[in-house]
XYZ file of C-alpha atoms in Angstrom:
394
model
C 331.219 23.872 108.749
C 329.946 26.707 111.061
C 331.736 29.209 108.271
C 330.060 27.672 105.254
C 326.836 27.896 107.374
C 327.610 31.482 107.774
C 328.001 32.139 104.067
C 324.710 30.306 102.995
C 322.449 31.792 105.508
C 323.697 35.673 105.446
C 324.968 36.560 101.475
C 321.362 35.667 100.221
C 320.245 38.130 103.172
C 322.732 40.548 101.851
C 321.989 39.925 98.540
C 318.346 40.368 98.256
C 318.728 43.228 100.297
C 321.717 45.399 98.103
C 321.390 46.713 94.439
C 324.252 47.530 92.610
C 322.141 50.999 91.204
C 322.684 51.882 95.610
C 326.514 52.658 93.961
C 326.403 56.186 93.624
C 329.171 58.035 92.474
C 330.639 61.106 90.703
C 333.149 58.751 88.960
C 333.262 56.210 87.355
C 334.926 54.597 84.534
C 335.172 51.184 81.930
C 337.200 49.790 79.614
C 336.911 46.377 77.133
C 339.977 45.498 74.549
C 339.480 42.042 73.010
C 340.857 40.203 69.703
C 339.485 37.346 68.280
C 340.373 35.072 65.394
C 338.399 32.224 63.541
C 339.933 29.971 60.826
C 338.396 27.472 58.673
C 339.975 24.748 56.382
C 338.380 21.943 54.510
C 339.392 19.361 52.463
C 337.779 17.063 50.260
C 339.743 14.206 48.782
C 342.854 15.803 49.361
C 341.574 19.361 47.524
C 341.428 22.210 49.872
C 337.896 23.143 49.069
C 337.670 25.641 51.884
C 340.219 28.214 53.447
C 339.502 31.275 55.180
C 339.716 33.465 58.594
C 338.677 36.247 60.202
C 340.382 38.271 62.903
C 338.035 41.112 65.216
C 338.634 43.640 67.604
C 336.468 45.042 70.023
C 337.510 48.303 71.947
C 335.088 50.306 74.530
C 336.120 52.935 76.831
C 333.728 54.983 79.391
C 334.613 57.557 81.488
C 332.538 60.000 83.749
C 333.871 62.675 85.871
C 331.175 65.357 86.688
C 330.556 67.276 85.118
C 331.425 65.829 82.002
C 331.316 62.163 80.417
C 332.679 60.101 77.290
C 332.563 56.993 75.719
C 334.278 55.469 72.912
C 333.790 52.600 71.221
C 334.880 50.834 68.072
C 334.535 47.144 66.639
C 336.470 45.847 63.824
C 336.236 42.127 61.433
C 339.014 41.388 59.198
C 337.664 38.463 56.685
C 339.905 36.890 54.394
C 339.611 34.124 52.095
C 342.838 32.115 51.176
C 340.866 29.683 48.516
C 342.135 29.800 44.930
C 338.986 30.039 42.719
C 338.875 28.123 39.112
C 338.562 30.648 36.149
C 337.789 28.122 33.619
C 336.246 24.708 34.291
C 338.147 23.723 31.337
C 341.627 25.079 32.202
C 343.626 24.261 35.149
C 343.834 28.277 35.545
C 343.358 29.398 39.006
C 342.711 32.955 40.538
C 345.047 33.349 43.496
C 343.975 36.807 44.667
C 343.025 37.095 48.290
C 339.176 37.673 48.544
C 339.326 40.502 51.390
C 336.460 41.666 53.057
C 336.212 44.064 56.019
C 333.784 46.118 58.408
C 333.965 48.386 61.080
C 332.054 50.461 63.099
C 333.041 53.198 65.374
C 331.868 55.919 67.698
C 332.965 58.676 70.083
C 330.591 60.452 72.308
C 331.039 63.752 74.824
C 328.857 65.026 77.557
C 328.945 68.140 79.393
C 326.391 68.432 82.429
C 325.864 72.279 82.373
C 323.691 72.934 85.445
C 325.419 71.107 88.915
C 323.217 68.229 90.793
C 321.150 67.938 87.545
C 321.336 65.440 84.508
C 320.541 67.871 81.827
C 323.571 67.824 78.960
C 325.030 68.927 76.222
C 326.811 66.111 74.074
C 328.597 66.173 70.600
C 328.946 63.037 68.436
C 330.986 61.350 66.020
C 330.020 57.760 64.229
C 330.779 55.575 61.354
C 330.696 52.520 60.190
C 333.289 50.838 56.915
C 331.913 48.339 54.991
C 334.202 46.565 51.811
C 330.947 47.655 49.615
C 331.095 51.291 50.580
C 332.182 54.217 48.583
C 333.246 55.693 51.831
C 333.895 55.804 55.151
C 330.376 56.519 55.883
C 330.588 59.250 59.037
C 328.025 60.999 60.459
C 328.472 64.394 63.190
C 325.776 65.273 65.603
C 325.244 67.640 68.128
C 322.329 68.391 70.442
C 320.911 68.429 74.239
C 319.950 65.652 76.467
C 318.999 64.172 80.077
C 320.005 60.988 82.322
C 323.380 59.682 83.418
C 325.438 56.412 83.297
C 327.277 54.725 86.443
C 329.790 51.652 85.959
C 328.733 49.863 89.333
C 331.304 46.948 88.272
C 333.494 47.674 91.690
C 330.405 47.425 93.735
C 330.042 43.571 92.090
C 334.376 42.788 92.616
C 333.604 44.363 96.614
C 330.777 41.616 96.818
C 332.810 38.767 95.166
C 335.814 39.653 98.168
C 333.418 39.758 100.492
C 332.250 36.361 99.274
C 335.797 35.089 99.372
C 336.979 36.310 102.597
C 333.988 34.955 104.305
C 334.443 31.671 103.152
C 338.220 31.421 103.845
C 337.496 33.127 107.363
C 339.266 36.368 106.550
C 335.793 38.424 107.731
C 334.067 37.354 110.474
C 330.597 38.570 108.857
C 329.322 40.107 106.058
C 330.658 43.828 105.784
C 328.135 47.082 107.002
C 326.572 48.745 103.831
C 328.499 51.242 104.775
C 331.904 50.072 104.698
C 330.743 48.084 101.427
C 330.326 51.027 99.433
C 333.418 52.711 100.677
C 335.126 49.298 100.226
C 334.055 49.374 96.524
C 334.932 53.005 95.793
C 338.960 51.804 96.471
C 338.497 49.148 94.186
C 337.715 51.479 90.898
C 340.189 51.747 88.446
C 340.434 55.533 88.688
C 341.452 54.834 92.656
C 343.556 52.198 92.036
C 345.412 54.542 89.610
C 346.285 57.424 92.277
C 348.057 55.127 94.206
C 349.915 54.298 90.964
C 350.639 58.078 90.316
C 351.680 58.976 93.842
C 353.631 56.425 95.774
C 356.377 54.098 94.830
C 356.085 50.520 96.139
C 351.688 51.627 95.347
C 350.919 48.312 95.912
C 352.016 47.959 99.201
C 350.207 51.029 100.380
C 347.045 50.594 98.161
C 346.407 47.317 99.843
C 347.173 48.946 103.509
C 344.359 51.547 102.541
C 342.060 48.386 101.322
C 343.206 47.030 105.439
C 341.850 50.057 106.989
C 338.415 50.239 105.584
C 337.840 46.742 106.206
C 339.261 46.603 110.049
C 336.678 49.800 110.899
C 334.179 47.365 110.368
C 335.680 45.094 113.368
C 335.143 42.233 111.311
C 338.687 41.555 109.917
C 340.060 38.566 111.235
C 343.327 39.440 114.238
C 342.762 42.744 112.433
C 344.645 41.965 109.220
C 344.297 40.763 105.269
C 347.153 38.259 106.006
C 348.191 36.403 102.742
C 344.831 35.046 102.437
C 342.907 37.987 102.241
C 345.499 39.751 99.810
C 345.361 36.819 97.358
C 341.648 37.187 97.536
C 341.798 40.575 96.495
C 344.677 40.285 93.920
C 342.951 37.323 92.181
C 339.475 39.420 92.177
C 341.088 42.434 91.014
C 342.468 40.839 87.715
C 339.740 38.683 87.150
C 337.710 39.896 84.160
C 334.180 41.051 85.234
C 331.795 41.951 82.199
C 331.233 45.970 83.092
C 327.691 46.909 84.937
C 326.196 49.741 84.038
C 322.820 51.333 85.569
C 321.255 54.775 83.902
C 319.529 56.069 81.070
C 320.317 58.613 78.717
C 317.820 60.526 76.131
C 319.231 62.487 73.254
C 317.507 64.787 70.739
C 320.069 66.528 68.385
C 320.568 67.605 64.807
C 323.512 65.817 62.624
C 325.081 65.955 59.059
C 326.568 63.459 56.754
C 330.136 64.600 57.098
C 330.988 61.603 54.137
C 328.011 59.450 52.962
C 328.293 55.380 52.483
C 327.954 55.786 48.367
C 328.684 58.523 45.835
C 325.275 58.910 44.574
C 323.554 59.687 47.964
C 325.310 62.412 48.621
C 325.294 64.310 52.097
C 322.112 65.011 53.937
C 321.266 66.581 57.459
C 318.885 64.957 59.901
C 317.123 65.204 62.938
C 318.435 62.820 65.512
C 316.246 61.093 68.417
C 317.881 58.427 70.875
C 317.244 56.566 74.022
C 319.278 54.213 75.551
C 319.154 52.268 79.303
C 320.854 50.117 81.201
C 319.809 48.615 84.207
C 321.701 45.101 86.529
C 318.989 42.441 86.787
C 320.292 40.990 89.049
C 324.652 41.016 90.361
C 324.943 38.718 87.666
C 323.269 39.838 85.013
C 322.662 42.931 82.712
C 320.129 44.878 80.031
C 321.472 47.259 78.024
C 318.730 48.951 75.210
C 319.716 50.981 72.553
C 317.291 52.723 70.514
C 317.766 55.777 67.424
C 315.423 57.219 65.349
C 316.388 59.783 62.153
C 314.772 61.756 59.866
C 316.621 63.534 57.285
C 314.980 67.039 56.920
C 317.266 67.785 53.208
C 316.362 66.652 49.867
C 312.435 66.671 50.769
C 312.992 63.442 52.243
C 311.576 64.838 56.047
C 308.502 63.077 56.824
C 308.410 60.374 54.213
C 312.615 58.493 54.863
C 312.780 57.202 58.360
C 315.706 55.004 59.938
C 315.112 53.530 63.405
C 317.312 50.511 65.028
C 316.796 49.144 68.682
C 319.429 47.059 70.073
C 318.750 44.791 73.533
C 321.558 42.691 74.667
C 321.023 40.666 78.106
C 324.229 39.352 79.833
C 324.289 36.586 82.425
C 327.015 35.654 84.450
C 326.650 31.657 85.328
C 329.965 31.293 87.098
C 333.488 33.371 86.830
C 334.563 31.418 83.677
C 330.896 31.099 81.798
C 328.947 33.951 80.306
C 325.548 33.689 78.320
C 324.942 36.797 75.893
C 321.973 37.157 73.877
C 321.096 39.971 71.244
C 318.452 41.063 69.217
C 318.865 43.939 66.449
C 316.195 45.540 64.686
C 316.780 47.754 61.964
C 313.907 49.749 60.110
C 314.167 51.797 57.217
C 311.742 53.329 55.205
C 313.250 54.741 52.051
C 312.675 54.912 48.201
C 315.075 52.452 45.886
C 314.740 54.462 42.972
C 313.487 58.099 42.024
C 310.196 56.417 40.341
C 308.984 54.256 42.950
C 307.479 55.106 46.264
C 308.752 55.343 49.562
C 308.657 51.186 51.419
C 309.724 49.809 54.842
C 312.236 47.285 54.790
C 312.727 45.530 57.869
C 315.858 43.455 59.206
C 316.137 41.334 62.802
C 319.311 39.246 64.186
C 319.224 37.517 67.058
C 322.704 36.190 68.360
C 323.004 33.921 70.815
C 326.450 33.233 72.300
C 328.345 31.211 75.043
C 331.747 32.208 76.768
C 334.444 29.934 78.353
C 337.564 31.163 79.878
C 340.128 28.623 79.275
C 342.521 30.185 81.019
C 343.976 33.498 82.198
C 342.048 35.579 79.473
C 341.810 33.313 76.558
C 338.057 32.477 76.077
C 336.639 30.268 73.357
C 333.428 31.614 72.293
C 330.510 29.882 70.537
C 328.007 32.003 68.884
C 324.823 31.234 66.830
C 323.309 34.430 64.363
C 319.792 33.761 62.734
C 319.167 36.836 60.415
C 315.559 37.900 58.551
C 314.998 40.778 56.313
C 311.923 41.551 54.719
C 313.864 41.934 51.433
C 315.208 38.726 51.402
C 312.742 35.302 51.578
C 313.936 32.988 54.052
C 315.849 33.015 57.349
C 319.958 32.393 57.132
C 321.624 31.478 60.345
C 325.046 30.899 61.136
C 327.073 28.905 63.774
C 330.985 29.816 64.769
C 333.252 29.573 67.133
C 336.081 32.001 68.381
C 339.066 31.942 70.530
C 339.594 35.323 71.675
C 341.609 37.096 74.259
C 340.731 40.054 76.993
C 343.243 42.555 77.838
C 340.805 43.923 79.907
């Protein structure tokens, strides 16, 4: 009893008192690989009236080692339908091709800090996105200068969940100095955890000695060991999937081309390029990431008069280790002309996605999500509902 009263009366102390934006470092990194598949089969008095499936992947990787950063980040859907469509209401004559449709989108961004102690950068970019509909693989190159920085504070959140752990089971007698927190988190990146890998043998064994000594400088380490406890606290933390938190902000102004445009007839163009994007942990289980872009192509005397913006804000919360709550909304704005006659329009789309995660077990999570789209262009709002079973290799 007198432990659990420890537990409730000093983590809210610590908690209100710690931000996970105190985690300062030079490096950090991130990584997300997930697949999903959906399938969907109906039958109506014994006629398959509905047959189809869709397989995703989602892939993100960031990684900042001053004085230089990257991140790269791609997201795939596979649709297929298996359905054989009637040709002829009057004929038994069936079309058995595969209805395949597909999308993509992919990026890969590179930052080079060029004076030291300051967040003033160079970057270079490369982005596309595949739709079935396109013409091409529609990829766009920009280059340019920028300010801010990004810090995955995700170990500083797995240090607090140990913490958590060992002070419940008894393994630390209080919670840890801020001190010994930070350093405590710092062991527990990835980028640590790899060294060991690289330089020792049996790593494990003297990766978790390492993880013994910060914690018994702090005099609060039970007979002045992890014991069995304590290790399985860690182990089980350490491959426990924690949605990444990021804090920082970046702005970008650069100039890019149309290496290979969406559809023949467009042709290539060159634009000015304006972004901002932020993220910032609401709370140490939650996060805000914005995304915002604005372009003007400048060829084609189309600068000034065609504008495409988008802003993208996503808020994560984390209700318990197995249940996540994402919401999204997109906003896309584009102000172009449809033909060569008419004049120059805004046409406005929003999505808002709502979604719920459940890890069923080890890293298989069924996922529930809700879309409700609008577009000025189209009268109406369509929404969606689907579920997903999907699994996290990281």
């Amino acid at each position: 009893m007198k432990r659990i009263t420890v537990v409730l009366v000093l983590l809210p102390c610590l908690l209100l008192a710690l931000k996970l934006t105190e985690y300062d470092v030079d490096q950090s990194s991130a990584q997300v690989i997930s697949t999903g598949f959906n399938y969907h089969l109906g039958m109506t008095g014994g006629d398959v009236v509905s047959n189809f499936g869709n397989v995703s992947l989602n892939f993100e990787r960031f990684q900042a080692t001053l004085p230089s950063s990257y991140n790269v980040n791609l997201f795939g859907n596979l649709s297929v339908n298996f359905e054989q469509d009637t040709l002829d209401s009057d004929t038994s004559a069936t079309d058995s091709t595969r209805q395949i449709s597909y999308q993509s989108r992919w990026g890969a961004k590179y930052n080079r800090y060029f004076i030291s102690g300051k967040d003033f950068l160079a970057f270079a970019k490369l982005e596309g996105d595949v739709l079935t509909t396109y013409d091409y693989p529609a990829t766009q190159a920009i280059i340019g200068l920028g300010y801010g920085r990004f810090v995955s504070a995700t170990p500083l959140v797995r240090a607090l969940r140990i913490e958590e752990g060992m002070l419940a089971q008894g393994v630390l007698l209080d919670s840890l100095p801020l001190g010994t927190l930070m350093s405590f988190a710092r062991k527990l990146a990835p980028e640590a955890k790899r060294t060991y890998k690289e330089r020792h043998y049996y790593w494990e064994r003297e990766y978790y000695k390492s993880l013994e000594s910060i914690l018994n400088k702090s005099n609060l380490l039970h007979n002045g060991e992890l014991g069995s406890a304590g290790s399985l606290i860690i182990t089980d933390v350490l491959e426990e999937y924690i949605s990444p938190r990021y804090y920082g902000y970046e702005v970008n102004l650069g100039v890019g081309y149309d290496l290979l445009p969406a559809y023949k007839a467009d042709g290539r163009a060159a634009f000015a390029s304006l972004a901002f994007d932020f993220a910032h942990p609401l709370g140490f289980r939650s996060q805000l990431i914005e995304k915002s872009n604005l372009r003007l192509p400048f060829t084609g005397e189309k600068f000034g008069k065609e504008i495409h913006a988008s802003l993208l804000l996503s808020v994560l919360y984390e209700v318990s280790s197995v249940v996540d709550i994402v919401g999204t909304y997109q906003l896309n704005v584009d102000r172009t002309r449809p033909e060569e006659t008419e004049d120059y329009r805004f046409a406005l789309h929003n999505q808002l996605i709502g979604r719920f995660e459940y890890l069923i077990v080890d890293h298989l999570v069924i996922s529930n999500t809700l879309v409700l789209n609008h577009s000025t262009q189209v009268k109406g709002l369509s929404a969606e509902i689907s579920s997903k079973i999907s699994f996290r290799f990281f």
